[in-house]
Short mmCIF file of N, CA and C in Angstrom, two decimals:
data_model
loop_
_atom_site.label_atom_id
_atom_site.label_comp_id
_atom_site.label_asym_id
_atom_site.label_seq_id
_atom_site.Cartn_x
_atom_site.Cartn_y
_atom_site.Cartn_z
N UNK A 998 86.13 81.33 106.25
CA UNK A 998 86.65 80.15 105.33
C UNK A 998 87.01 79.10 106.36
N UNK A 999 86.36 77.92 105.99
CA UNK A 999 86.81 76.86 106.77
C UNK A 999 87.71 75.77 105.98
N UNK A 1000 88.84 75.61 106.66
CA UNK A 1000 89.61 74.41 105.62
C UNK A 1000 89.66 73.32 106.12
N UNK A 1001 89.48 72.40 105.39
CA UNK A 1001 89.32 70.79 105.53
C UNK A 1001 90.74 70.26 105.33
N UNK A 1002 90.93 69.09 105.64
CA UNK A 1002 92.18 68.28 105.54
C UNK A 1002 92.77 68.26 104.01
N UNK A 1003 91.81 68.46 103.21
CA UNK A 1003 92.56 68.43 101.76
C UNK A 1003 92.66 69.70 101.02
N UNK A 1004 92.50 70.91 102.06
CA UNK A 1004 92.96 72.30 101.46
C UNK A 1004 94.10 72.82 102.17
N UNK A 1005 94.67 73.68 101.40
CA UNK A 1005 95.88 74.14 101.77
C UNK A 1005 95.89 75.42 102.44
N UNK A 1006 96.53 75.87 103.39
CA UNK A 1006 96.67 76.92 104.07
C UNK A 1006 97.31 78.07 103.11
N UNK A 1007 97.94 77.69 101.97
CA UNK A 1007 98.61 78.54 100.95
C UNK A 1007 97.44 79.40 100.49
N UNK A 1008 96.34 78.65 100.48
CA UNK A 1008 95.12 79.66 99.83
C UNK A 1008 94.76 80.76 100.64
N UNK A 1009 95.01 80.82 102.06
CA UNK A 1009 94.79 81.80 102.91
C UNK A 1009 95.62 83.13 102.61
N UNK A 1010 96.91 82.91 101.86
CA UNK A 1010 97.71 84.05 101.74
C UNK A 1010 97.36 84.53 100.27
N UNK A 1011 96.95 85.68 100.27
CA UNK A 1011 96.76 86.34 99.11
C UNK A 1011 97.66 87.55 98.72
N UNK A 1012 97.98 87.79 97.60
CA UNK A 1012 98.86 88.79 97.15
C UNK A 1012 97.96 90.09 97.07
N UNK A 1013 98.13 91.21 97.73
CA UNK A 1013 97.40 92.35 97.46
C UNK A 1013 97.93 93.40 96.71
N UNK A 1014 99.19 93.40 96.63
CA UNK A 1014 99.63 94.43 95.70
C UNK A 1014 101.29 93.83 95.28
N UNK A 1015 101.85 94.56 94.30
CA UNK A 1015 103.18 94.54 93.91
C UNK A 1015 103.63 95.50 93.37
N UNK A 1016 104.92 96.19 93.47
CA UNK A 1016 105.21 97.53 92.77
C UNK A 1016 106.71 97.44 92.49
N UNK A 1017 107.20 98.06 91.56
CA UNK A 1017 108.69 98.38 91.37
C UNK A 1017 108.74 99.93 91.39
N UNK A 1018 110.16 100.09 91.94
CA UNK A 1018 110.50 101.41 92.03
C UNK A 1018 110.04 102.15 93.18
N UNK A 1019 109.28 101.77 94.20
CA UNK A 1019 108.83 102.42 95.34
C UNK A 1019 110.12 102.58 96.49
N UNK A 1020 110.15 103.65 97.02
CA UNK A 1020 111.25 103.86 97.89
C UNK A 1020 111.20 102.59 99.08
N UNK A 1021 112.23 101.96 99.47
CA UNK A 1021 112.50 100.97 100.38
C UNK A 1021 113.52 101.55 101.37
N UNK A 1022 113.24 101.61 102.58
CA UNK A 1022 114.34 102.14 103.51
C UNK A 1022 115.51 101.24 103.76
N UNK A 1023 115.17 99.82 103.37
CA UNK A 1023 116.34 98.76 103.63
C UNK A 1023 117.16 98.65 102.36
N UNK A 1024 116.90 99.37 101.33
CA UNK A 1024 117.75 99.27 100.16
C UNK A 1024 118.77 100.51 99.91
N UNK A 1025 120.01 100.08 99.71
CA UNK A 1025 121.05 101.20 99.58
C UNK A 1025 121.75 101.24 98.41
N UNK A 1026 120.89 101.57 97.25
CA UNK A 1026 121.53 101.79 95.83
C UNK A 1026 121.71 103.17 95.57
N UNK A 1027 122.69 103.77 95.03
CA UNK A 1027 123.08 104.97 94.82
C UNK A 1027 123.35 105.36 93.28
N UNK A 1028 122.83 106.41 92.71
CA UNK A 1028 123.38 106.82 91.33
C UNK A 1028 124.03 108.40 91.49
N UNK A 1029 124.95 108.53 90.84
CA UNK A 1029 125.48 109.94 90.78
C UNK A 1029 126.03 110.14 92.27
N UNK A 1030 126.63 109.07 92.81
CA UNK A 1030 127.36 109.27 94.11
C UNK A 1030 126.43 109.35 95.29
N UNK A 1031 125.45 110.13 95.38
CA UNK A 1031 125.01 110.56 96.52
C UNK A 1031 123.27 110.41 96.38
N UNK A 1032 122.68 110.10 95.16
CA UNK A 1032 121.12 110.07 95.15
C UNK A 1032 120.81 108.62 95.23
N UNK A 1033 119.97 108.23 96.22
CA UNK A 1033 119.43 106.94 96.49
C UNK A 1033 118.50 106.46 95.16
N UNK A 1034 118.85 105.42 94.65
CA UNK A 1034 117.87 104.95 93.41
C UNK A 1034 117.19 103.52 93.77
N UNK A 1035 115.88 103.87 93.65
CA UNK A 1035 114.99 102.58 94.08
C UNK A 1035 114.40 102.14 92.61
N UNK A 1036 115.07 102.30 91.40
CA UNK A 1036 114.40 101.93 90.43
C UNK A 1036 114.41 100.41 90.13
N UNK A 1037 115.31 99.61 91.03
CA UNK A 1037 115.16 98.16 90.94
C UNK A 1037 114.53 97.46 91.89
N UNK A 1038 113.98 98.27 92.82
CA UNK A 1038 113.40 97.58 94.03
C UNK A 1038 112.08 97.10 93.67
N UNK A 1039 111.67 95.66 94.14
CA UNK A 1039 110.53 95.01 93.72
C UNK A 1039 109.76 94.77 95.19
N UNK A 1040 108.66 95.15 95.47
CA UNK A 1040 108.03 95.05 96.69
C UNK A 1040 106.76 94.23 96.68
N UNK A 1041 106.37 93.19 97.43
CA UNK A 1041 105.14 92.48 97.20
C UNK A 1041 104.19 92.60 98.66
N UNK A 1042 103.24 92.81 98.83
CA UNK A 1042 102.38 92.56 100.01
C UNK A 1042 101.38 91.40 99.89
N UNK A 1043 101.17 90.76 101.14
CA UNK A 1043 100.35 89.58 100.96
C UNK A 1043 99.35 89.93 102.36
N UNK A 1044 98.25 89.26 102.38
CA UNK A 1044 97.34 89.46 103.55
C UNK A 1044 96.74 87.95 104.00
N UNK A 1045 96.61 87.71 104.87
CA UNK A 1045 95.87 86.56 105.46
C UNK A 1045 94.42 86.75 105.11
N UNK A 1046 93.82 85.80 104.08
CA UNK A 1046 92.49 86.08 103.93
C UNK A 1046 91.53 85.08 104.73
N UNK A 1047 92.24 84.25 105.71
CA UNK A 1047 91.38 83.29 106.51
C UNK A 1047 91.17 83.92 107.96
N UNK A 1048 90.20 82.87 108.53
CA UNK A 1048 89.79 83.67 110.06
C UNK A 1048 90.92 82.76 111.14
N UNK A 1049 91.86 82.03 110.57
CA UNK A 1049 92.97 81.48 111.40
C UNK A 1049 94.13 82.10 111.32
N UNK A 1050 95.10 82.08 112.24
CA UNK A 1050 96.44 82.52 112.28
C UNK A 1050 97.06 81.57 111.46
N UNK A 1051 97.90 82.36 110.64
CA UNK A 1051 98.95 81.33 109.82
C UNK A 1051 100.15 81.83 109.96
N UNK A 1052 101.17 80.97 109.63
CA UNK A 1052 102.68 81.30 109.54
C UNK A 1052 103.09 81.36 108.16
N UNK A 1053 103.98 82.42 108.09
CA UNK A 1053 104.31 82.48 106.53
C UNK A 1053 105.96 82.84 106.39
N UNK A 1054 106.55 82.13 105.38
CA UNK A 1054 107.93 82.48 105.08
C UNK A 1054 107.92 82.76 103.60
N UNK A 1055 108.68 84.14 103.62
CA UNK A 1055 108.69 84.56 102.14
C UNK A 1055 110.06 84.75 101.52
N UNK A 1056 110.31 84.57 100.34
CA UNK A 1056 111.68 84.81 99.85
C UNK A 1056 111.50 85.56 98.41
N UNK A 1057 112.44 86.58 98.50
CA UNK A 1057 112.30 87.28 97.19
C UNK A 1057 113.53 87.30 96.35
N UNK A 1058 113.65 86.92 95.21
CA UNK A 1058 114.68 86.79 94.15
C UNK A 1058 115.51 88.39 93.74
N UNK A 1059 116.48 88.37 94.02
CA UNK A 1059 117.36 89.50 93.44
C UNK A 1059 117.76 89.32 92.09
N UNK A 1060 117.81 90.39 91.52
CA UNK A 1060 118.44 90.29 90.03
C UNK A 1060 119.59 89.18 89.64
N UNK A 1061 120.56 89.25 90.61
CA UNK A 1061 121.60 88.34 90.34
C UNK A 1061 121.28 86.79 90.70
N UNK A 1062 120.21 86.51 91.04
CA UNK A 1062 119.80 84.97 91.27
C UNK A 1062 119.81 84.72 92.71
N UNK A 1063 120.31 85.45 93.69
CA UNK A 1063 120.23 85.08 95.17
C UNK A 1063 118.79 85.37 95.71
N UNK A 1064 118.54 84.85 96.80
CA UNK A 1064 117.24 84.98 97.48
C UNK A 1064 117.37 85.57 98.71
N UNK A 1065 116.62 86.59 98.93
CA UNK A 1065 116.42 87.33 100.32
C UNK A 1065 115.32 86.82 100.89
N UNK A 1066 115.63 85.98 102.15
CA UNK A 1066 114.46 85.40 103.01
C UNK A 1066 114.38 86.00 103.96
N UNK A 1067 112.94 86.05 104.33
CA UNK A 1067 112.37 87.08 105.54
C UNK A 1067 112.16 85.65 106.56
N UNK A 1068 112.18 86.20 107.86
CA UNK A 1068 111.83 85.34 108.99
C UNK A 1068 110.45 84.90 108.80
N UNK A 1069 110.15 83.95 109.41
CA UNK A 1069 108.78 83.36 109.75
C UNK A 1069 107.99 84.50 110.48
N UNK A 1070 106.75 84.59 109.91
CA UNK A 1070 105.95 85.63 110.58
C UNK A 1070 104.49 85.10 110.68
N UNK A 1071 104.00 85.16 111.86
CA UNK A 1071 102.49 84.88 112.14
C UNK A 1071 101.53 85.94 111.83
N UNK A 1072 100.65 85.66 111.02
CA UNK A 1072 99.61 86.64 110.64
C UNK A 1072 98.22 86.15 111.04
N UNK A 1073 97.38 87.09 111.71
CA UNK A 1073 96.27 86.92 112.18
C UNK A 1073 95.19 87.40 110.98
N UNK A 1074 94.08 87.05 111.08
CA UNK A 1074 93.07 87.36 110.03
C UNK A 1074 93.16 88.75 109.62
N UNK A 1075 93.37 89.00 108.28
CA UNK A 1075 93.38 90.40 107.64
C UNK A 1075 94.85 90.86 107.77
N UNK A 1076 95.65 90.39 108.50
CA UNK A 1076 96.97 90.98 108.68
C UNK A 1076 97.92 90.99 107.56
N UNK A 1077 98.69 91.86 107.21
CA UNK A 1077 99.52 91.67 105.95
C UNK A 1077 101.08 91.87 106.35
N UNK A 1078 101.72 91.36 105.34
CA UNK A 1078 103.12 91.17 105.33
C UNK A 1078 103.81 91.80 104.20
N UNK A 1079 104.78 92.61 104.25
CA UNK A 1079 105.67 93.02 102.89
C UNK A 1079 106.81 92.37 102.77
N UNK A 1080 107.27 92.25 101.65
CA UNK A 1080 108.74 91.62 101.34
C UNK A 1080 109.25 92.35 100.28
N UNK A 1081 110.60 92.47 100.04
CA UNK A 1081 111.20 93.31 99.15
C UNK A 1081 112.48 92.77 98.59
N UNK A 1082 112.93 93.14 97.58
CA UNK A 1082 114.06 92.73 96.82
C UNK A 1082 114.84 94.13 96.33
N UNK A 1083 116.00 94.49 96.96
CA UNK A 1083 116.53 95.91 96.41
C UNK A 1083 116.86 96.02 94.91
N UNK A 1084 117.29 94.91 94.31
CA UNK A 1084 117.59 94.61 92.76
C UNK A 1084 116.66 93.45 92.34
N UNK A 1085 115.51 93.65 92.37
CA UNK A 1085 114.60 92.38 92.21
C UNK A 1085 114.50 91.99 90.76
N UNK A 1086 114.05 90.56 90.59
CA UNK A 1086 114.08 89.92 89.53
C UNK A 1086 112.44 89.81 89.18
N UNK A 1087 111.85 90.09 90.17
CA UNK A 1087 110.32 90.08 90.03
C UNK A 1087 109.67 88.71 90.47
N UNK A 1088 110.69 87.66 90.90
CA UNK A 1088 109.94 86.39 91.38
C UNK A 1088 110.12 86.51 92.93
N UNK A 1089 109.18 85.65 93.45
CA UNK A 1089 109.10 85.37 94.87
C UNK A 1089 108.46 84.02 95.14
N UNK A 1090 108.67 83.71 96.49
CA UNK A 1090 108.23 82.34 96.90
C UNK A 1090 107.91 82.48 98.08
N UNK A 1091 106.72 81.57 98.40
CA UNK A 1091 106.34 81.93 100.01
C UNK A 1091 105.68 80.27 100.33
N UNK A 1092 105.78 80.10 101.46
CA UNK A 1092 105.34 78.89 102.28
C UNK A 1092 104.49 79.35 103.24
N UNK A 1093 103.26 78.63 103.52
CA UNK A 1093 102.43 78.79 104.62
C UNK A 1093 102.04 77.56 105.28
N UNK A 1094 101.72 77.89 106.59
CA UNK A 1094 101.14 76.88 107.44
C UNK A 1094 100.21 77.22 108.62
N UNK A 1095 99.31 76.28 108.98
CA UNK A 1095 98.58 76.92 110.15
C UNK A 1095 99.32 77.22 111.39
N UNK A 1096 99.18 78.12 112.15
CA UNK A 1096 99.97 78.45 113.07
C UNK A 1096 100.38 77.34 114.20
N UNK A 1097 101.63 77.29 114.54
CA UNK A 1097 101.83 76.21 115.44
C UNK A 1097 101.65 74.69 114.75
N UNK A 1098 101.59 74.45 113.52
CA UNK A 1098 101.42 73.18 113.07
C UNK A 1098 102.89 72.56 112.90
N UNK A 1099 103.06 71.44 113.75
CA UNK A 1099 104.30 71.02 113.98
C UNK A 1099 104.80 69.80 112.93
N UNK A 1100 103.84 69.29 111.95
CA UNK A 1100 103.85 68.57 111.16
C UNK A 1100 104.38 69.14 109.91
N UNK A 1101 104.19 70.13 109.51
CA UNK A 1101 104.69 70.94 108.20
C UNK A 1101 105.87 71.81 108.84
N UNK A 1102 106.97 71.64 108.06
CA UNK A 1102 108.40 72.42 108.36
C UNK A 1102 108.35 73.40 107.29
N UNK A 1103 108.78 74.78 107.40
CA UNK A 1103 109.00 75.65 106.70
C UNK A 1103 110.31 75.55 106.46
N UNK A 1104 110.82 76.02 105.33
CA UNK A 1104 112.25 75.92 105.03
C UNK A 1104 113.10 77.13 105.79
N UNK A 1105 114.24 76.68 105.87
CA UNK A 1105 115.33 77.72 106.55
C UNK A 1105 115.80 78.60 105.49
N UNK A 1106 116.23 79.80 105.89
CA UNK A 1106 117.04 80.64 104.83
C UNK A 1106 117.88 79.79 104.00
N UNK A 1107 118.87 79.06 104.77
CA UNK A 1107 119.97 78.22 104.04
C UNK A 1107 119.34 77.26 103.16
N UNK A 1108 118.28 76.71 103.56
CA UNK A 1108 117.66 75.62 102.56
C UNK A 1108 117.05 76.48 101.15
N UNK A 1109 116.61 77.47 101.55
CA UNK A 1109 115.96 78.37 100.28
C UNK A 1109 117.29 78.74 99.35
N UNK A 1110 118.21 79.18 100.05
CA UNK A 1110 119.38 79.69 99.19
C UNK A 1110 120.05 78.54 98.38
N UNK A 1111 120.07 77.42 99.16
CA UNK A 1111 120.80 76.03 98.34
C UNK A 1111 119.79 75.72 97.39
N UNK A 1112 118.55 75.56 97.65
CA UNK A 1112 117.69 75.07 96.66
C UNK A 1112 117.29 75.69 95.42
N UNK A 1113 117.15 77.05 95.73
CA UNK A 1113 116.58 78.11 94.61
C UNK A 1113 117.72 78.97 93.91
N UNK A 1114 118.85 79.31 94.55
CA UNK A 1114 119.83 80.13 93.65
C UNK A 1114 120.17 79.52 92.61
N UNK A 1115 120.21 80.41 91.41
CA UNK A 1115 120.62 79.81 90.05
C UNK A 1115 122.18 80.08 89.90
N UNK A 1116 122.77 78.90 89.51
CA UNK A 1116 124.11 78.66 89.65
C UNK A 1116 124.90 79.18 88.32
#
């Protein structure tokens, strides 16, 4: 895929899967005191479908309306990234730019939290 000036690098990022309730080593919810509970986890996997390296920022919404923002990650062709919410709402956001593109600014975690958290 060759991208012209009028095309977005966001088209390079494809959602390859999403799932509810899968085990997630980063989530610490428990039921009955000792049993880990993953029933609320929501996970999404994306892949770079282009031949160029892209930079990706992903945020996942928790059930309480807050956002779990992930660090910017560079993805080469066909590379994948996973993101998760421990008590997910099912909503997610992402931003994409060509690697090292200094004209496009990806939002900071703070900007995401301030702009998108429900009040």
